[in-house]
Short mmCIF file of C-alpha atoms in Angstrom, two decimals:
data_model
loop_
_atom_site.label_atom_id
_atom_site.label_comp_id
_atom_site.label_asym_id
_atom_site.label_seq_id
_atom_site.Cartn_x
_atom_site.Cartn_y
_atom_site.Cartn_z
CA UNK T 21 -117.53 -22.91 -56.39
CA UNK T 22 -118.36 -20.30 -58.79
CA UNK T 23 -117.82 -17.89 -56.84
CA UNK T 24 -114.44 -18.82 -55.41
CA UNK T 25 -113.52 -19.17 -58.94
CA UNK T 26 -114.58 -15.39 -58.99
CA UNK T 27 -112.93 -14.24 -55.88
CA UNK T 28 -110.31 -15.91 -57.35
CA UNK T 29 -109.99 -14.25 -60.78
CA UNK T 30 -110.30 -10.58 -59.03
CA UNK T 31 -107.47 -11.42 -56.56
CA UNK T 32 -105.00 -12.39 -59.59
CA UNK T 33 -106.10 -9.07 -61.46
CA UNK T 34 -105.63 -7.02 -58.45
CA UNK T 35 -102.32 -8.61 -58.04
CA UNK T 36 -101.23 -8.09 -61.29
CA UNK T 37 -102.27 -4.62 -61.41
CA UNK T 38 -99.94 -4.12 -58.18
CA UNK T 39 -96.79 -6.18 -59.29
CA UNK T 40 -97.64 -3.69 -62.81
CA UNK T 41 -97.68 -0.24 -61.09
CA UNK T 42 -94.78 -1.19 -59.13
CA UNK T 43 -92.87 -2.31 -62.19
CA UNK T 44 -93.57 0.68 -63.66
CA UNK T 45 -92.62 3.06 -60.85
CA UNK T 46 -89.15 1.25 -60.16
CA UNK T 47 -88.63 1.54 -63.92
CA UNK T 48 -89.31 5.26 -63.89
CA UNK T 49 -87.62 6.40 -60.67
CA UNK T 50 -85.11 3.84 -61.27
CA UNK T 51 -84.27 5.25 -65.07
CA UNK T 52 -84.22 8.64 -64.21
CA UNK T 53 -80.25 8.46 -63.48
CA UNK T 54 -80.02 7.47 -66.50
CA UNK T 55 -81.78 10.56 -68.15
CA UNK T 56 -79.79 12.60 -66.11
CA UNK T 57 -76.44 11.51 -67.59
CA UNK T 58 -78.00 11.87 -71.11
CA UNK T 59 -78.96 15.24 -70.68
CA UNK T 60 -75.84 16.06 -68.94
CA UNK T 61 -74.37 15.74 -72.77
CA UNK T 62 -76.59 19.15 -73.49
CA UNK T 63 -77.49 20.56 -70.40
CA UNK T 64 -75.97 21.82 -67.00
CA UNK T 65 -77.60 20.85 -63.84
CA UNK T 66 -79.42 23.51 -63.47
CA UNK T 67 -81.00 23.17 -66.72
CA UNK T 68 -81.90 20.12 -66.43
CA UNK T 69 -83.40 20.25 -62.88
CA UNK T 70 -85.26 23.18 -64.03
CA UNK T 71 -86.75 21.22 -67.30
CA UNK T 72 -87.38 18.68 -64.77
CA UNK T 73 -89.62 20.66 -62.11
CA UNK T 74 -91.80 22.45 -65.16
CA UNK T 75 -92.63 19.35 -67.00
CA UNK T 76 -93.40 17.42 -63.60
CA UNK T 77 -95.28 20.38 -62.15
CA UNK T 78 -97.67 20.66 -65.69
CA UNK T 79 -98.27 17.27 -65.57
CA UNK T 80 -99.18 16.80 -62.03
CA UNK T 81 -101.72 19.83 -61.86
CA UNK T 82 -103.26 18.68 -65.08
CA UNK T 83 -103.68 15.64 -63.36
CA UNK T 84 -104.80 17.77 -60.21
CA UNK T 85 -107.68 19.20 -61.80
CA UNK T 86 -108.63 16.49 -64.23
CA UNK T 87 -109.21 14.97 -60.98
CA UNK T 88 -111.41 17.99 -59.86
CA UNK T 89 -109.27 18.57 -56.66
CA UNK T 90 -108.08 22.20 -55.56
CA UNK T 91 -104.35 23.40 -54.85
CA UNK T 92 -103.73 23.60 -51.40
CA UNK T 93 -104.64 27.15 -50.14
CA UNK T 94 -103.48 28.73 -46.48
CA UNK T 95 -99.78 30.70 -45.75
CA UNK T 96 -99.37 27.67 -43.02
CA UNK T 97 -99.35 24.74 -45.31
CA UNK T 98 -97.96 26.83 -48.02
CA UNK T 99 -94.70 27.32 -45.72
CA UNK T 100 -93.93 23.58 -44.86
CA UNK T 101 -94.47 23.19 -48.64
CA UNK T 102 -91.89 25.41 -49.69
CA UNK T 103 -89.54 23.67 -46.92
CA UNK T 104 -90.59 20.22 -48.54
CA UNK T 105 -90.37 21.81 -52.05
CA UNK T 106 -86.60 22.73 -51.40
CA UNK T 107 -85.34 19.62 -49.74
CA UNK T 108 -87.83 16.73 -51.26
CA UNK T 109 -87.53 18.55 -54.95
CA UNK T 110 -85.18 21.54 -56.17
CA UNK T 111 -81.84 20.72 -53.73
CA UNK T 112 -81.79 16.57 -54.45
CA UNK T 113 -82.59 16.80 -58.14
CA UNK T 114 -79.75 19.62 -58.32
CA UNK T 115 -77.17 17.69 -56.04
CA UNK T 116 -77.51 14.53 -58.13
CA UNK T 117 -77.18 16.17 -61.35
CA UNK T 118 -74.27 17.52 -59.82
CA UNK T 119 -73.12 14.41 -58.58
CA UNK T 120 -73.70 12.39 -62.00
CA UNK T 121 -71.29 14.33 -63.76
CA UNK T 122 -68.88 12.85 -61.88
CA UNK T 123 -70.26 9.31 -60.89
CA UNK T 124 -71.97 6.71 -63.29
CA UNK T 125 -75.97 6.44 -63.48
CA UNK T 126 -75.88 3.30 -61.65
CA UNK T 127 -73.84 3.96 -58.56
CA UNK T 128 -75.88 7.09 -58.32
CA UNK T 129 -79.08 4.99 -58.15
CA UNK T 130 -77.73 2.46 -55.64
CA UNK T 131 -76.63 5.85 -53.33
CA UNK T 132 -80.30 6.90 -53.19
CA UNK T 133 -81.64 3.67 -52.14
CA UNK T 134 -79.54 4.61 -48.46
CA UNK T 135 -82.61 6.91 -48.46
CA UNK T 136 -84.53 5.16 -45.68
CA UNK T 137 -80.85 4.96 -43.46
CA UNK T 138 -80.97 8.60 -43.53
CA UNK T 139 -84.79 8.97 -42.67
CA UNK T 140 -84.08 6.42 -39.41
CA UNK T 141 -81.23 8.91 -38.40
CA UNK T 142 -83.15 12.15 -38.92
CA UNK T 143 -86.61 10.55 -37.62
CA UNK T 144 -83.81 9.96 -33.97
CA UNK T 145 -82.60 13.17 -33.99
CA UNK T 146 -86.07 15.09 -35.11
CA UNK T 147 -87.31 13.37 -31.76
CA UNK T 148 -90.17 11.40 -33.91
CA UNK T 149 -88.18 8.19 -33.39
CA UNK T 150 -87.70 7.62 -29.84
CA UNK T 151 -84.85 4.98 -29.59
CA UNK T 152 -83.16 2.54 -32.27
CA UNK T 153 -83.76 -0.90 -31.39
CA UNK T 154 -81.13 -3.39 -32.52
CA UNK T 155 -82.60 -4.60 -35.65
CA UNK T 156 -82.54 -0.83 -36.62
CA UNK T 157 -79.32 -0.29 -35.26
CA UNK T 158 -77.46 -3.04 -36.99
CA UNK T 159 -79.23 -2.26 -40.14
CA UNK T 160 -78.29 1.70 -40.01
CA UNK T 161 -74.03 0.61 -39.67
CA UNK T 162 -74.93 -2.12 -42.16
CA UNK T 163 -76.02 0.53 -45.00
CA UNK T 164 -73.19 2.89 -43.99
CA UNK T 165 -71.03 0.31 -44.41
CA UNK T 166 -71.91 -0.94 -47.99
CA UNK T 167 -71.94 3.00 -48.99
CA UNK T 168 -68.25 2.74 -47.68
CA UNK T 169 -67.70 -0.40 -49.69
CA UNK T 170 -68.99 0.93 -52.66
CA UNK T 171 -66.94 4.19 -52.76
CA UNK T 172 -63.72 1.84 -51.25
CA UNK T 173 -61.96 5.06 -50.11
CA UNK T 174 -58.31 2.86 -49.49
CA UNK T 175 -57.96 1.82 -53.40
CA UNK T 176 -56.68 4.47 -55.83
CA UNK T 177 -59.76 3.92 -57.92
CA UNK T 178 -61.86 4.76 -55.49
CA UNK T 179 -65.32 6.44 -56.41
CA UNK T 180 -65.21 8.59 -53.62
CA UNK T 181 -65.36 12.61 -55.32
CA UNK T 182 -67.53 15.79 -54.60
CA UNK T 183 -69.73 14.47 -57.34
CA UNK T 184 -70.39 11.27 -54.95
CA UNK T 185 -70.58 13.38 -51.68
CA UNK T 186 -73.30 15.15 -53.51
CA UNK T 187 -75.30 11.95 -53.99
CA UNK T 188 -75.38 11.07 -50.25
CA UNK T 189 -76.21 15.09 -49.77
CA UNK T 190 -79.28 14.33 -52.07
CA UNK T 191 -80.24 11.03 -50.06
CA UNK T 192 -79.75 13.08 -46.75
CA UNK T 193 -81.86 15.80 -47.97
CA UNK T 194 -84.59 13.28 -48.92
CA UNK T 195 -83.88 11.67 -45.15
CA UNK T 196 -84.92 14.94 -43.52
CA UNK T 197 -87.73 15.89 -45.60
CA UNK T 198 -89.46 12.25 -44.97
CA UNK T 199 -89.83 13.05 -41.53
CA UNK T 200 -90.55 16.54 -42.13
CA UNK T 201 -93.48 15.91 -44.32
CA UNK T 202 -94.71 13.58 -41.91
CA UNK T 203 -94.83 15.43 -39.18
CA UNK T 204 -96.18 18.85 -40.92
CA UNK T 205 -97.82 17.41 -44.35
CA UNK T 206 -99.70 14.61 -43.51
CA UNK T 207 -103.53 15.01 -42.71
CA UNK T 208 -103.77 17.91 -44.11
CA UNK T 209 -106.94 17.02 -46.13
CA UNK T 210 -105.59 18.24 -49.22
CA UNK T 211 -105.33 15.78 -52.47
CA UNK T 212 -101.64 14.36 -52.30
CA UNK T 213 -101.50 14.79 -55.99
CA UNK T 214 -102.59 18.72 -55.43
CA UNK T 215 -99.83 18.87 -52.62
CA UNK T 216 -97.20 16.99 -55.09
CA UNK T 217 -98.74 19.62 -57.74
CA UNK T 218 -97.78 22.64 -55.46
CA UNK T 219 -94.66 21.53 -54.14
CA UNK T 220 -93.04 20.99 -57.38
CA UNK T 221 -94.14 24.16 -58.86
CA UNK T 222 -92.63 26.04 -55.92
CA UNK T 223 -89.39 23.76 -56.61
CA UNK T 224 -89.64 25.51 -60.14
CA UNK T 225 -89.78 28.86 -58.25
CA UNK T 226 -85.84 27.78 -56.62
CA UNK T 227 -84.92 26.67 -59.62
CA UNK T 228 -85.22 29.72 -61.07
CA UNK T 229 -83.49 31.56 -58.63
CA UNK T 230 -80.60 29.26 -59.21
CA UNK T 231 -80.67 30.17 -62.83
CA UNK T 232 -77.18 32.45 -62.71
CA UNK T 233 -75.35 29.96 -61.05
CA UNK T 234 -74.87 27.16 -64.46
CA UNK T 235 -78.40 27.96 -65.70
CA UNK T 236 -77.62 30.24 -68.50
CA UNK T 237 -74.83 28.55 -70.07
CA UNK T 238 -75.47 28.29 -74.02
CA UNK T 239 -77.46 24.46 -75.04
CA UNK T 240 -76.02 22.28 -77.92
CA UNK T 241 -79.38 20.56 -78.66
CA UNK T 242 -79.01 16.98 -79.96
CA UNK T 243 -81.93 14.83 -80.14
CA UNK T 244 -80.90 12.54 -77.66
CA UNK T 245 -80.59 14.57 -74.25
CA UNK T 246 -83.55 16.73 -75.01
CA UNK T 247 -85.88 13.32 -75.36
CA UNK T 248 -83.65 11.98 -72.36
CA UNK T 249 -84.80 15.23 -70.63
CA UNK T 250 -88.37 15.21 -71.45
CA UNK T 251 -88.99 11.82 -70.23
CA UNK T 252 -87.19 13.01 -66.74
CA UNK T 253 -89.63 16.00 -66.29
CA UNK T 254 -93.17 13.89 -67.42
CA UNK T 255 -92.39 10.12 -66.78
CA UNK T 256 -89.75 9.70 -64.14
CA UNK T 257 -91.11 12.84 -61.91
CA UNK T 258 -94.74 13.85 -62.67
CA UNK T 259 -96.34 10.34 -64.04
CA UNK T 260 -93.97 8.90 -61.40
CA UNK T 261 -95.00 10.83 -58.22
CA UNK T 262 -98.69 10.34 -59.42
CA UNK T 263 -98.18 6.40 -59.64
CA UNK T 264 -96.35 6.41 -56.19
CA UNK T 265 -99.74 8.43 -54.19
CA UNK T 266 -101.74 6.14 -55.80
CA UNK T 267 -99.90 2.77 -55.53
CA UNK T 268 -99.67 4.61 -51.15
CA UNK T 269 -103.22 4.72 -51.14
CA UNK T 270 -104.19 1.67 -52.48
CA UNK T 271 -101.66 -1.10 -51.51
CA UNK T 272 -100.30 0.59 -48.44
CA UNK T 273 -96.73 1.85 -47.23
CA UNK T 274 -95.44 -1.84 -47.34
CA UNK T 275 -95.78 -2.23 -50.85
CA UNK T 276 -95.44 0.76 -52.06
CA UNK T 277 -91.42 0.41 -49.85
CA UNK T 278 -91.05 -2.56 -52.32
CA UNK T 279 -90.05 -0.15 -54.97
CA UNK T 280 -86.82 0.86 -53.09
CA UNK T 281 -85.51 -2.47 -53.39
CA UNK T 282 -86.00 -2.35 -57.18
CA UNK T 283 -84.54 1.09 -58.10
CA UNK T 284 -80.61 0.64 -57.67
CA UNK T 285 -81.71 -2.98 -59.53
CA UNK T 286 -82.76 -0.37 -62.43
CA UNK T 287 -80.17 1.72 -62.12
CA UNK T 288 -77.06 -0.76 -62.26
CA UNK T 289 -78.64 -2.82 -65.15
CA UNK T 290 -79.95 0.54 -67.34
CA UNK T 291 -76.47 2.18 -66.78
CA UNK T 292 -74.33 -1.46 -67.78
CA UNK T 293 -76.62 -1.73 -71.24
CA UNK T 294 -76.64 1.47 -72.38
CA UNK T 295 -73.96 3.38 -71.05
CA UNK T 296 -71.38 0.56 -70.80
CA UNK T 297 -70.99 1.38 -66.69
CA UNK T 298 -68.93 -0.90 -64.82
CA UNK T 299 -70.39 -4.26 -63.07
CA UNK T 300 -67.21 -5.01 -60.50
CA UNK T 301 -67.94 -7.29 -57.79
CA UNK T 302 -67.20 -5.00 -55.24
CA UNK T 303 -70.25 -2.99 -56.13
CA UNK T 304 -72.53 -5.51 -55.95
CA UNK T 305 -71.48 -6.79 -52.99
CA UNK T 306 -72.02 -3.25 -51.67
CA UNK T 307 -75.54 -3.17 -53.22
CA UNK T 308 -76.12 -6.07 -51.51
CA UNK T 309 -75.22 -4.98 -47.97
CA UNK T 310 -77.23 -1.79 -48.47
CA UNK T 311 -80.36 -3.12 -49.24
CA UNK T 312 -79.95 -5.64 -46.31
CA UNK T 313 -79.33 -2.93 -44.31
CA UNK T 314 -82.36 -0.94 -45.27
CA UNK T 315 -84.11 -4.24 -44.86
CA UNK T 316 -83.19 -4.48 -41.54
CA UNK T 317 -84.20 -1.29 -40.44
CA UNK T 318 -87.98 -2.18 -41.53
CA UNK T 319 -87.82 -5.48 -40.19
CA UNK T 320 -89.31 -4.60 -36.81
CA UNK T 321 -91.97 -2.16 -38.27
CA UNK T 322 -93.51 -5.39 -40.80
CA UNK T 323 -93.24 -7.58 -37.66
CA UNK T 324 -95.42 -5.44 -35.28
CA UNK T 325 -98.15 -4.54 -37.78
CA UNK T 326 -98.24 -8.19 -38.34
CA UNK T 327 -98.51 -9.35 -35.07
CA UNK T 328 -100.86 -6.47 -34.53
CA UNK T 329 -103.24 -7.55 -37.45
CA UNK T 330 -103.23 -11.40 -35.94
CA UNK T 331 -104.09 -9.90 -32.38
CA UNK T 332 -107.07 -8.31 -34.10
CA UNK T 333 -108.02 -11.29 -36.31
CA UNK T 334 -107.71 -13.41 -32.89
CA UNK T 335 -110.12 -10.61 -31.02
CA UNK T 336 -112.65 -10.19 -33.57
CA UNK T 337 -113.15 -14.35 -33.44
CA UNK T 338 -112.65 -15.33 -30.17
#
């Protein structure tokens, strides 16, 4: 009994610790939009992006070798790195600072949740996903369609702009570099905190290079974008991308998904209470159909690893 009691005891802790590092994680990716459209009273885009990259590079490699594990070495790894380094780090963080000077902190989060739409459709045409069945199907027009119902292109307040084109850019970009880092990145043997580490330090290095173009405009510093900017660079992106490699490794890809339900949650309710962003029905109803539709297109994938684990529970005792 006592021991059941035990066993029981460690299973709530473990749980807790897992519903606590994905609260934490939803509220740090989730909040970042809204650091972005603080800073954006300060900075430009670039500035920001490039505040963001240094801070999250510094604390990931401190992390790296506090850890005791090396920087990835090699010119092969090195170049799919600065491919994932472009379109996982420097291009998205740039498009949706572009994009939130234009559209609020909350709509912004909700268009980055289509993430995993875009991953299905470049995973298809990358050749790493071989056909869509129809629970993937109907979930892929389902998203599109609640992005469409969002932006509601036939009303004259519609939120469709550059600045919101930019946001889908910055989900498509993080589409294509999913698969790409999964076909190029993965077993590689290196520490995914060293390979986080590296990666966002060469996003610094494009950063800089995009320095001309908005970077050297002259800062009004105000207390309030420069701490909105600082938590961006060590919180929502370093801390962050640490949690995320370690919530992977220890609870698995299914829970560690969980978080993209909870981010445009974030988003929408961080951007209503401080920044007074609008609530109408027709975005939620969009939110809604979005995340059904990115449910859907994981529905099969949950399915078949649980049938699989029940085929090997019903092997191993028969």
């Amino acid at each position: 009994m006592s021991l059941q009691i035990t066993g029981a005891i460690v299973n709530a802790v473990a749980e807790t610790k897992t519903l606590l590092r994905l609260a934490a994680l939803a509220l740090m990716w989730g909040s970042s939009f809204l650091w972005i459209k603080i800073g954006l009273q300060a900075f430009t885009p670039v500035q920001i992006v490039l505040i963001r990259t240094v801070l999250g590079s510094a604390v990931l490699i401190a992390l790296c070798y506090a850890a005791r594990d090396r920087l990835p070495a090699g010119r092969r790894i090195w170049k799919h790195l600065l491919v994932a380094a472009l379109f996982h780090n420097a291009l998205p963080f740039l498009l949706f600072a572009i994009g939130e000077q234009t559209v609020s902190s909350g709509v912004t989060g909700v268009l980055n949740a289509t993430t995993p739409l875009w991953t299905l459709l470049m995973a298809v045409l990358m050749g790493v996903e071989r056909r869509l069945d129809p629970p993937k199907l109907a979930g892929l027009f389902a998203g599109l369609a609640g992005t469409v119902l969002i932006f509601a292109p036939w009303q004259e307040s519609s939120l469709l702009s550059w600045g919101a084109l930019a946001c889908v850019a910055a989900a498509v970009s993080y589409g294509f570099v999913f698969v790409y880092e999964g076909k190029h990145l993965s077993g590689t043997g290196s520490s995914p905190v060293a390979l986080a580490g590296a990666q966002m330090t060469a996003a610094t290095g494009f950063t800089l290079l995009a320095m001309p173009a908005g970077g050297t405009t002259p800062v009004h510093l105000s207390a309030g974008p420069v701490i909105a900017v600082v938590i961006l660079g060590v919180f929502s992106t370093g801390v962050a991308f640490a949690l995320s490699y370690r919530l992977l490794a220890t609870e698995g890809a299914v829970a560690a998904s969980t978080v993209g339900y909870l981010m445009p949650v974030v988003s929408l309710a961080l951007g209503a209470v401080f920044l007074g962003e609008d609530l109408n029905p027709r975005i939620l109803a969009g939110v809604a159909v979005v995340l059904a539709g990115v449910a859907l297109t994981r529905l099969r994938r949950r399915v078949l690893v649980q049938t699989s684990l029940r085929s090997e529970a019903q092997r191993e005792s028969s």
